[in-house]
mmCIF file of C-alpha atoms and ligand atoms in Angstrom:
data_model
loop_
_atom_site.group_PDB
_atom_site.id
_atom_site.type_symbol
_atom_site.label_atom_id
_atom_site.label_comp_id
_atom_site.label_asym_id
_atom_site.label_seq_id
_atom_site.Cartn_x
_atom_site.Cartn_y
_atom_site.Cartn_z
ATOM 1 C CA MET D 1 -26.337 -57.105 34.849
ATOM 2 C CA LYS D 2 -26.610 -56.653 31.498
ATOM 3 C CA THR D 3 -28.491 -53.365 31.899
ATOM 4 C CA GLU D 4 -25.915 -52.576 34.263
ATOM 5 C CA MET D 5 -22.657 -53.000 32.187
ATOM 6 C CA THR D 6 -24.866 -51.126 29.144
ATOM 7 C CA MET D 7 -25.438 -48.223 31.621
ATOM 8 C CA VAL D 8 -21.183 -47.972 32.878
ATOM 9 C CA ALA D 9 -20.827 -48.091 28.678
ATOM 10 C CA ARG D 10 -23.134 -45.243 28.641
ATOM 11 C CA SER D 11 -21.777 -43.114 31.303
ATOM 12 C CA ILE D 12 -18.019 -43.621 30.006
ATOM 13 C CA VAL D 13 -19.473 -42.789 26.591
ATOM 14 C CA LEU D 14 -20.976 -39.597 28.001
ATOM 15 C CA MET D 15 -18.034 -38.518 29.930
ATOM 16 C CA ALA D 16 -15.625 -38.980 27.363
ATOM 17 C CA TRP D 17 -17.787 -36.659 25.167
ATOM 18 C CA LEU D 18 -17.605 -34.140 28.062
ATOM 19 C CA LEU D 19 -14.370 -34.260 27.884
ATOM 20 C CA VAL D 20 -13.481 -34.080 24.033
ATOM 21 C CA VAL D 21 -16.508 -32.224 23.024
ATOM 22 C CA ALA D 22 -17.682 -30.156 26.014
ATOM 23 C CA VAL D 23 -14.619 -29.112 27.993
ATOM 24 C CA PRO D 24 -12.778 -27.588 25.123
ATOM 25 C CA VAL D 25 -16.290 -25.662 23.676
ATOM 26 C CA GLU D 26 -16.260 -24.338 27.429
ATOM 27 C CA ALA D 27 -12.706 -23.515 27.290
ATOM 28 C CA ARG D 28 -13.180 -21.720 24.143
ATOM 29 C CA GLU D 29 -15.707 -19.057 25.368
ATOM 30 C CA ASN D 30 -13.576 -18.193 27.936
ATOM 31 C CA PRO D 31 -10.615 -15.591 26.494
ATOM 32 C CA PRO D 32 -7.579 -17.638 25.505
ATOM 33 C CA SER D 33 -4.870 -17.485 28.631
ATOM 34 C CA ALA D 34 -1.620 -16.448 28.646
ATOM 35 C CA ALA D 35 0.065 -20.023 28.348
ATOM 36 C CA GLU D 36 -2.733 -20.502 25.278
ATOM 37 C CA LEU D 37 -1.688 -17.061 23.731
ATOM 38 C CA LYS D 38 2.136 -18.302 24.215
ATOM 39 C CA ALA D 39 1.729 -21.233 22.576
ATOM 40 C CA ALA D 40 -0.091 -20.403 19.472
ATOM 41 C CA VAL D 41 2.505 -17.700 18.612
ATOM 42 C CA GLN D 42 4.860 -20.417 19.054
ATOM 43 C CA GLU D 43 2.775 -22.593 16.475
ATOM 44 C CA ALA D 44 1.787 -20.179 14.220
ATOM 45 C CA TYR D 45 5.684 -19.846 13.742
ATOM 46 C CA ASP D 46 6.867 -23.497 13.930
ATOM 47 C CA LYS D 47 3.687 -24.149 11.135
ATOM 48 C CA PHE D 48 4.626 -21.675 8.467
ATOM 49 C CA LYS D 49 7.997 -21.147 9.012
ATOM 50 C CA ASP D 50 9.524 -23.007 5.831
ATOM 51 C CA VAL D 51 6.901 -21.714 3.864
ATOM 52 C CA THR D 52 8.533 -19.799 0.409
ATOM 53 C CA ASP D 53 5.526 -19.087 -1.801
ATOM 54 C CA GLY D 54 5.535 -15.353 -2.866
ATOM 55 C CA ALA D 55 8.421 -13.009 -3.087
ATOM 56 C CA ASN D 56 9.379 -9.211 -1.837
ATOM 57 C CA ALA D 57 8.162 -6.097 -2.848
ATOM 58 C CA ASN D 58 10.679 -5.187 -5.805
ATOM 59 C CA TYR D 59 9.032 -2.107 -7.137
ATOM 60 C CA ILE D 60 10.847 -0.098 -4.275
ATOM 61 C CA PRO D 61 14.677 -1.326 -4.867
ATOM 62 C CA GLU D 62 15.358 -1.393 -1.645
ATOM 63 C CA LEU D 63 12.806 -3.831 0.084
ATOM 64 C CA ASP D 64 13.937 -6.927 -2.643
ATOM 65 C CA LYS D 65 17.308 -6.197 -0.554
ATOM 66 C CA VAL D 66 15.907 -7.385 3.134
ATOM 67 C CA PRO D 67 16.205 -10.787 3.819
ATOM 68 C CA SER D 68 13.563 -13.135 2.487
ATOM 69 C CA ASP D 69 13.258 -15.514 5.217
ATOM 70 C CA LEU D 70 12.771 -13.225 8.020
ATOM 71 C CA PHE D 71 10.006 -14.074 9.808
ATOM 72 C CA GLY D 72 8.470 -13.073 13.215
ATOM 73 C CA VAL D 73 4.605 -13.589 14.869
ATOM 74 C CA ALA D 74 3.971 -11.413 17.848
ATOM 75 C CA ILE D 75 0.443 -10.891 20.076
ATOM 76 C CA VAL D 76 0.202 -7.812 22.228
ATOM 77 C CA THR D 77 -2.771 -8.257 24.660
ATOM 78 C CA ALA D 78 -5.117 -5.383 25.199
ATOM 79 C CA ARG D 79 -3.605 -5.261 28.908
ATOM 80 C CA GLY D 80 -0.142 -5.298 27.488
ATOM 81 C CA GLU D 81 1.398 -8.852 28.044
ATOM 82 C CA VAL D 82 3.417 -10.052 25.229
ATOM 83 C CA PHE D 83 3.853 -12.856 23.366
ATOM 84 C CA ALA D 84 6.588 -12.956 20.376
ATOM 85 C CA VAL D 85 8.755 -15.596 18.385
ATOM 86 C CA GLY D 86 11.128 -15.608 15.674
ATOM 87 C CA ASP D 87 12.307 -12.207 13.877
ATOM 88 C CA VAL D 88 10.021 -9.599 16.018
ATOM 89 C CA ASP D 89 12.967 -7.123 16.665
ATOM 90 C CA TYR D 90 14.313 -6.734 13.166
ATOM 91 C CA SER D 91 13.267 -2.949 12.257
ATOM 92 C CA PHE D 92 11.421 -3.279 8.526
ATOM 93 C CA SER D 93 9.429 -0.443 6.971
ATOM 94 C CA ILE D 94 6.004 0.005 8.016
ATOM 95 C CA GLN D 95 4.862 0.855 4.524
ATOM 96 C CA SER D 96 0.839 0.562 4.259
ATOM 97 C CA VAL D 97 0.452 -0.666 7.667
ATOM 98 C CA SER D 98 0.883 3.539 8.472
ATOM 99 C CA LYS D 99 -2.318 3.933 7.189
ATOM 100 C CA PRO D 100 -4.867 3.341 9.259
ATOM 101 C CA PHE D 101 -2.525 5.086 12.062
ATOM 102 C CA THR D 102 -2.303 8.521 10.140
ATOM 103 C CA ALA D 103 -6.425 8.126 9.221
ATOM 104 C CA ALA D 104 -6.481 7.873 13.105
ATOM 105 C CA LEU D 105 -4.766 11.232 13.948
ATOM 106 C CA VAL D 106 -6.524 12.552 10.995
ATOM 107 C CA MET D 107 -10.065 11.291 13.001
ATOM 108 C CA GLN D 108 -8.541 12.935 16.078
ATOM 109 C CA GLN D 109 -7.900 16.335 14.252
ATOM 110 C CA GLN D 110 -10.694 16.657 12.810
ATOM 111 C CA GLY D 111 -13.843 14.283 13.373
ATOM 112 C CA ALA D 112 -14.625 10.914 12.010
ATOM 113 C CA GLU D 113 -16.891 12.810 9.272
ATOM 114 C CA ALA D 114 -14.422 14.751 7.695
ATOM 115 C CA VAL D 115 -12.515 11.276 6.880
ATOM 116 C CA ALA D 116 -15.514 10.155 5.517
ATOM 117 C CA GLN D 117 -16.584 13.295 3.323
ATOM 118 C CA LYS D 118 -12.786 13.839 2.206
ATOM 119 C CA ILE D 119 -11.346 10.966 1.428
ATOM 120 C CA GLY D 120 -14.239 8.416 1.348
ATOM 121 C CA VAL D 121 -14.370 4.731 3.347
ATOM 122 C CA GLU D 122 -15.652 2.572 0.364
ATOM 123 C CA PRO D 123 -13.459 -0.230 -0.259
ATOM 124 C CA THR D 124 -12.280 -0.302 -4.384
ATOM 125 C CA GLY D 125 -12.103 -3.870 -4.854
ATOM 126 C CA LEU D 126 -8.795 -3.393 -6.479
ATOM 127 C CA VAL D 127 -4.823 -3.104 -5.823
ATOM 128 C CA PHE D 128 -3.550 -0.732 -3.614
ATOM 129 C CA ASN D 129 -2.057 1.902 -6.162
ATOM 130 C CA SER D 130 -5.082 1.659 -8.979
ATOM 131 C CA ILE D 131 -4.880 4.700 -10.879
ATOM 132 C CA MET D 132 -8.247 3.919 -12.136
ATOM 133 C CA ALA D 133 -9.580 3.164 -8.604
ATOM 134 C CA THR D 134 -8.739 6.597 -7.826
ATOM 135 C CA GLN D 135 -10.490 7.996 -10.932
ATOM 136 C CA LEU D 136 -13.969 6.158 -9.808
ATOM 137 C CA ILE D 137 -15.479 8.601 -8.129
ATOM 138 C CA PRO D 138 -14.387 12.423 -9.066
ATOM 139 C CA GLN D 139 -15.599 13.637 -5.271
ATOM 140 C CA VAL D 140 -13.252 11.611 -2.693
ATOM 141 C CA SER D 141 -10.009 9.318 -3.159
ATOM 142 C CA VAL D 142 -11.984 6.193 -2.203
ATOM 143 C CA ASN D 143 -10.610 4.970 1.421
ATOM 144 C CA PRO D 144 -7.529 6.076 3.420
ATOM 145 C CA LEU D 145 -6.108 2.819 3.041
ATOM 146 C CA VAL D 146 -5.405 2.943 -0.505
ATOM 147 C CA ASN D 147 -2.481 5.129 -1.678
ATOM 148 C CA SER D 148 -4.532 8.143 -2.818
ATOM 149 C CA GLY D 149 -6.542 8.253 0.033
ATOM 150 C CA ALA D 150 -3.479 7.815 2.170
ATOM 151 C CA ILE D 151 -1.591 10.672 0.814
ATOM 152 C CA ALA D 152 -5.079 12.782 1.106
ATOM 153 C CA SER D 153 -5.308 11.628 4.998
ATOM 154 C CA VAL D 154 -1.286 12.984 4.925
ATOM 155 C CA SER D 155 -2.486 16.202 3.465
ATOM 156 C CA MET D 156 -5.125 16.938 5.934
ATOM 157 C CA VAL D 157 -2.926 16.396 8.975
ATOM 158 C CA LYS D 158 -2.246 19.943 10.968
ATOM 159 C CA ALA D 159 0.583 21.568 9.523
ATOM 160 C CA ASP D 160 2.560 24.627 8.235
ATOM 161 C CA SER D 161 5.554 22.836 6.797
ATOM 162 C CA ALA D 162 6.470 19.664 5.296
ATOM 163 C CA SER D 163 8.522 18.942 8.142
ATOM 164 C CA GLN D 164 5.644 19.766 10.800
ATOM 165 C CA ARG D 165 3.708 17.365 9.000
ATOM 166 C CA PHE D 166 5.915 14.660 9.172
ATOM 167 C CA ASP D 167 7.065 15.187 12.714
ATOM 168 C CA ALA D 168 3.361 15.421 13.876
ATOM 169 C CA ILE D 169 2.883 11.428 12.444
ATOM 170 C CA LEU D 170 6.126 10.647 13.397
ATOM 171 C CA ASP D 171 4.993 11.613 17.460
ATOM 172 C CA TRP D 172 1.801 10.046 16.892
ATOM 173 C CA PHE D 173 3.121 7.010 15.804
ATOM 174 C CA ASN D 174 5.535 7.280 18.746
ATOM 175 C CA ARG D 175 2.811 7.351 21.391
ATOM 176 C CA LEU D 176 0.514 4.392 19.600
ATOM 177 C CA ALA D 177 3.723 1.947 19.838
ATOM 178 C CA ALA D 178 5.528 3.344 23.256
ATOM 179 C CA ALA D 179 8.673 3.587 21.524
ATOM 180 C CA GLN D 180 10.933 6.429 19.575
ATOM 181 C CA LEU D 181 10.670 5.108 15.802
ATOM 182 C CA THR D 182 13.032 6.540 13.017
ATOM 183 C CA VAL D 183 13.054 6.557 9.330
ATOM 184 C CA ILE D 184 14.530 3.863 7.180
ATOM 185 C CA GLU D 185 16.582 6.448 5.222
ATOM 186 C CA ASP D 186 18.028 3.632 2.594
ATOM 187 C CA VAL D 187 13.978 2.618 2.204
ATOM 188 C CA TYR D 188 12.920 6.376 2.145
ATOM 189 C CA GLN D 189 15.386 7.165 -0.520
ATOM 190 C CA SER D 190 14.838 4.147 -2.556
ATOM 191 C CA GLU D 191 10.992 4.885 -2.393
ATOM 192 C CA ALA D 192 11.300 8.506 -2.914
ATOM 193 C CA ALA D 193 13.466 8.004 -6.488
ATOM 194 C CA THR D 194 11.034 5.776 -7.544
ATOM 195 C CA ASN D 195 7.524 6.808 -6.501
ATOM 196 C CA GLN D 196 6.015 8.413 -9.751
ATOM 197 C CA ARG D 197 2.879 6.749 -9.493
ATOM 198 C CA ASN D 198 2.093 7.630 -6.291
ATOM 199 C CA ARG D 199 3.126 11.477 -7.479
ATOM 200 C CA ALA D 200 0.460 10.424 -10.719
ATOM 201 C CA HIS D 201 -2.240 9.977 -7.830
ATOM 202 C CA ALA D 202 -1.294 13.181 -5.806
ATOM 203 C CA TYR D 203 -1.758 15.080 -8.938
ATOM 204 C CA ILE D 204 -5.054 13.458 -10.132
ATOM 205 C CA LEU D 205 -6.523 14.255 -6.382
ATOM 206 C CA ALA D 206 -5.133 17.999 -7.260
ATOM 207 C CA ALA D 207 -7.003 18.353 -10.135
ATOM 208 C CA SER D 208 -10.373 17.601 -8.675
ATOM 209 C CA GLU D 209 -9.599 19.022 -4.897
ATOM 210 C CA ARG D 210 -9.496 16.213 -3.404
ATOM 211 C CA ILE D 211 -6.109 17.235 -1.671
ATOM 212 C CA TYR D 212 -5.536 19.218 0.734
ATOM 213 C CA SER D 213 -2.050 20.187 1.114
ATOM 214 C CA ASP D 214 0.493 20.820 -1.437
ATOM 215 C CA PRO D 215 0.145 17.684 -3.623
ATOM 216 C CA MET D 216 4.303 16.968 -4.037
ATOM 217 C CA GLU D 217 4.549 17.542 -0.240
ATOM 218 C CA ALA D 218 1.872 15.092 0.756
ATOM 219 C CA THR D 219 3.504 12.585 -1.775
ATOM 220 C CA ASP D 220 6.810 13.078 0.086
ATOM 221 C CA VAL D 221 5.440 13.281 3.958
ATOM 222 C CA TYR D 222 3.546 10.110 3.173
ATOM 223 C CA THR D 223 6.475 8.272 1.503
ATOM 224 C CA ARG D 224 8.728 9.557 4.554
ATOM 225 C CA GLN D 225 5.559 7.917 7.027
ATOM 226 C CA CYS D 226 6.065 4.632 4.514
ATOM 227 C CA SER D 227 9.978 4.141 5.722
ATOM 228 C CA ILE D 228 9.320 4.134 9.417
ATOM 229 C CA GLY D 229 11.028 1.174 10.804
ATOM 230 C CA VAL D 230 8.592 -0.521 13.567
ATOM 231 C CA THR D 231 9.314 -4.504 14.564
ATOM 232 C CA ALA D 232 6.892 -6.783 15.287
ATOM 233 C CA LYS D 233 6.637 -5.969 18.386
ATOM 234 C CA GLN D 234 5.785 -2.434 18.398
ATOM 235 C CA LEU D 235 3.466 -2.833 15.505
ATOM 236 C CA ALA D 236 1.713 -4.828 17.801
ATOM 237 C CA VAL D 237 1.526 -2.478 20.756
ATOM 238 C CA MET D 238 0.099 -0.305 18.009
ATOM 239 C CA GLY D 239 -2.382 -2.547 17.295
ATOM 240 C CA ALA D 240 -2.959 -3.613 20.515
ATOM 241 C CA THR D 241 -3.931 0.767 21.541
ATOM 242 C CA LEU D 242 -6.910 0.366 19.123
ATOM 243 C CA ALA D 243 -7.719 -3.151 20.698
ATOM 244 C CA ASN D 244 -7.511 -1.366 23.988
ATOM 245 C CA GLY D 245 -10.033 1.249 22.692
ATOM 246 C CA GLY D 246 -7.398 3.871 22.019
ATOM 247 C CA THR D 247 -5.120 3.993 25.604
ATOM 248 C CA ASN D 248 -1.724 2.585 24.847
ATOM 249 C CA PRO D 249 -1.948 -1.033 27.222
ATOM 250 C CA VAL D 250 1.904 -0.206 27.936
ATOM 251 C CA THR D 251 2.344 3.266 28.687
ATOM 252 C CA GLY D 252 -1.774 3.706 30.238
ATOM 253 C CA GLN D 253 -1.643 7.060 28.255
ATOM 254 C CA ARG D 254 -4.788 7.384 26.106
ATOM 255 C CA VAL D 255 -3.880 8.423 22.401
ATOM 256 C CA LEU D 256 -7.086 8.054 20.298
ATOM 257 C CA ASP D 257 -10.878 8.817 21.943
ATOM 258 C CA ALA D 258 -12.676 5.752 21.794
ATOM 259 C CA GLN D 259 -15.165 7.133 19.508
ATOM 260 C CA TYR D 260 -12.643 6.824 16.555
ATOM 261 C CA VAL D 261 -11.741 3.304 17.154
ATOM 262 C CA PRO D 262 -14.803 1.301 15.673
ATOM 263 C CA LYS D 263 -13.829 3.973 12.668
ATOM 264 C CA VAL D 264 -10.643 3.432 11.933
ATOM 265 C CA LEU D 265 -11.196 -0.751 12.386
ATOM 266 C CA SER D 266 -14.053 -0.669 10.276
ATOM 267 C CA VAL D 267 -12.188 0.412 7.006
ATOM 268 C CA MET D 268 -9.436 -1.399 8.333
ATOM 269 C CA LEU D 269 -12.013 -4.593 7.658
ATOM 270 C CA THR D 270 -13.457 -3.614 4.261
ATOM 271 C CA ALA D 271 -10.067 -2.209 2.678
ATOM 272 C CA GLY D 272 -7.077 -3.692 4.704
ATOM 273 C CA PHE D 273 -6.379 -6.318 2.306
ATOM 274 C CA TYR D 274 -7.278 -4.414 -1.236
ATOM 275 C CA ASN D 275 -8.681 -6.275 -3.165
ATOM 276 C CA GLU D 276 -8.282 -9.674 -0.745
ATOM 277 C CA SER D 277 -10.268 -7.717 2.053
ATOM 278 C CA GLY D 278 -13.067 -10.277 1.113
ATOM 279 C CA ILE D 279 -11.228 -13.292 1.251
ATOM 280 C CA TRP D 280 -9.473 -12.193 4.707
ATOM 281 C CA SER D 281 -12.800 -11.577 6.118
ATOM 282 C CA TYR D 282 -13.791 -14.782 4.981
ATOM 283 C CA THR D 283 -10.819 -16.559 6.654
ATOM 284 C CA ALA D 284 -9.580 -14.562 9.787
ATOM 285 C CA GLY D 285 -12.331 -11.825 10.248
ATOM 286 C CA LEU D 286 -10.362 -9.297 11.927
ATOM 287 C CA PRO D 287 -9.763 -5.572 10.590
ATOM 288 C CA ALA D 288 -6.304 -5.739 9.841
ATOM 289 C CA LYS D 289 -3.894 -3.741 7.552
ATOM 290 C CA THR D 290 -0.997 -5.301 5.757
ATOM 291 C CA GLY D 291 2.019 -3.379 3.779
ATOM 292 C CA VAL D 292 4.723 -4.092 1.185
ATOM 293 C CA GLY D 293 7.521 -3.940 4.058
ATOM 294 C CA GLY D 294 5.888 -7.403 5.190
ATOM 295 C CA GLY D 295 4.137 -6.268 7.662
ATOM 296 C CA ILE D 296 0.658 -7.359 8.901
ATOM 297 C CA VAL D 297 -1.567 -6.305 11.780
ATOM 298 C CA ALA D 298 -5.163 -7.835 12.702
ATOM 299 C CA VAL D 299 -6.382 -6.135 15.930
ATOM 300 C CA VAL D 300 -9.495 -8.341 17.662
ATOM 301 C CA PRO D 301 -11.485 -5.389 19.242
ATOM 302 C CA GLY D 302 -11.244 -5.346 23.292
ATOM 303 C CA ARG D 303 -8.445 -8.112 23.342
ATOM 304 C CA MET D 304 -5.327 -8.218 21.058
ATOM 305 C CA ALA D 305 -3.644 -7.497 18.475
ATOM 306 C CA ILE D 306 -1.822 -9.931 16.201
ATOM 307 C CA VAL D 307 1.019 -9.486 14.145
ATOM 308 C CA GLY D 308 2.778 -10.820 11.662
ATOM 309 C CA PHE D 309 6.172 -9.879 9.478
ATOM 310 C CA SER D 310 7.685 -12.253 6.471
ATOM 311 C CA PRO D 311 9.030 -9.884 3.582
ATOM 312 C CA ARG D 312 7.444 -12.383 0.955
ATOM 313 C CA LEU D 313 4.122 -11.052 -0.921
ATOM 314 C CA ASN D 314 1.640 -12.368 -2.660
ATOM 315 C CA GLU D 315 0.411 -11.211 -6.004
ATOM 316 C CA ALA D 316 -1.836 -8.100 -4.138
ATOM 317 C CA GLY D 317 0.673 -7.317 -2.285
ATOM 318 C CA ASN D 318 0.127 -9.031 0.873
ATOM 319 C CA SER D 319 2.569 -11.071 2.933
ATOM 320 C CA VAL D 320 1.916 -14.685 2.596
ATOM 321 C CA ARG D 321 3.363 -16.553 5.749
ATOM 322 C CA ALA D 322 2.196 -13.382 7.955
ATOM 323 C CA MET D 323 -1.405 -13.916 6.606
ATOM 324 C CA LYS D 324 -1.066 -17.501 7.696
ATOM 325 C CA ALA D 325 -0.145 -16.843 11.129
ATOM 326 C CA ILE D 326 -3.014 -14.431 11.894
ATOM 327 C CA GLN D 327 -5.267 -17.040 9.919
ATOM 328 C CA TYR D 328 -4.145 -19.371 12.457
ATOM 329 C CA ILE D 329 -4.233 -18.295 15.198
ATOM 330 C CA SER D 330 -7.729 -16.438 14.469
ATOM 331 C CA GLU D 331 -8.992 -19.624 13.596
ATOM 332 C CA LYS D 332 -7.571 -21.717 16.684
ATOM 333 C CA PHE D 333 -9.595 -19.235 19.384
ATOM 334 C CA GLY D 334 -12.510 -18.707 17.239
ATOM 335 C CA LEU D 335 -11.327 -14.830 17.469
ATOM 336 C CA SER D 336 -13.611 -13.719 13.940
ATOM 337 C CA ILE D 337 -15.410 -10.358 15.063
ATOM 338 C CA PHE D 338 -18.668 -12.168 13.615
ATOM 339 C CA GLY D 339 -18.483 -14.947 16.232
ATOM 340 C CA ASP D 340 -16.591 -18.048 16.272
ATOM 341 C CA GLY D 341 -19.375 -20.223 14.658
ATOM 342 C CA ARG D 342 -19.871 -22.367 17.688
HETATM 343 N N1 LIG C 401 5.182 2.905 0.177
HETATM 344 C C1 LIG C 401 4.222 2.130 -0.674
HETATM 345 C C2 LIG C 401 3.515 2.430 -1.921
HETATM 346 O O1 LIG C 401 3.299 3.831 -1.483
HETATM 347 C C3 LIG C 401 3.128 1.525 0.752
HETATM 348 C C4 LIG C 401 2.354 0.207 -0.495
HETATM 349 C C5 LIG C 401 1.414 -1.048 0.355
HETATM 350 O O2 LIG C 401 2.415 -1.311 1.413
HETATM 351 N N2 LIG C 401 1.222 -1.534 -0.266
HETATM 352 O O3 LIG C 401 3.645 2.252 -2.679
#
């Protein structure tokens, strides 16, 4: 009788163990379902909506006017499903989140080698507009995700005039986003009037032939590029195009050759968060890009893009709530590209 009881007790313990431990592990090995992703986006929003740490960027005066409380979280999967909560239809300036997409255009036009040779792909470990970083290696501008390298990327886009150059970039972004994007003129004017530091970067590059069109033209087109308005949902489609190997999952059109996708994602992982790229990789484990407009796009290769949007930034210029939301979703499903550690 006693043995029977022990056996019953053991089976109960085993069943409980299977339910609590084994079943969730089994479930986590499969990609998260639509219902799970929908719930996770809502959870991330609810969990961090009241966080008020950080402050709007104010070195571009117009960005300081954007309502700080805006907050949105969006996922677009590699199959084109959309899960979004909060201010996901508010159009904010894309800022530095534009940089990997322009680098992708340069790769598409000139190959991956051209970006490595003429711009570089080394992380700087320094802030996004570090003049020191631009002076560090005299042959290249270091990588396409810091300001100097992004201006160099713009200078490499094939065009005969400034307007052609900008139109090529906007058309490329439209194809990635499956949308007709437009410039937020007030943001452009505000940054154009205060971008002396970026002009300095361009002239430093020009002094050692590391910029490939007129330096002031490239800086101005770069400034317009940063002022393009996107919603969290549109940005998530741009990211999902990378997650889907270069084919836009909404339009079904191939935008970027598949061979360039890992190159773009590689630079995003090592340099997408500037001097916080290490801790970002350590915590979220995902290639991502931030911008001072408050947007962040993270890419889970083959699966989805996760976007957070919130204007308040930390010291490194990265959106506090957007980071938290993406980290939360990545950890919840074990999405790190290095494995889930289980
Ligand atoms: N347009 C901004 C600048 O050049 C972009 C910076 C950013 O988003 N980190 O300063």
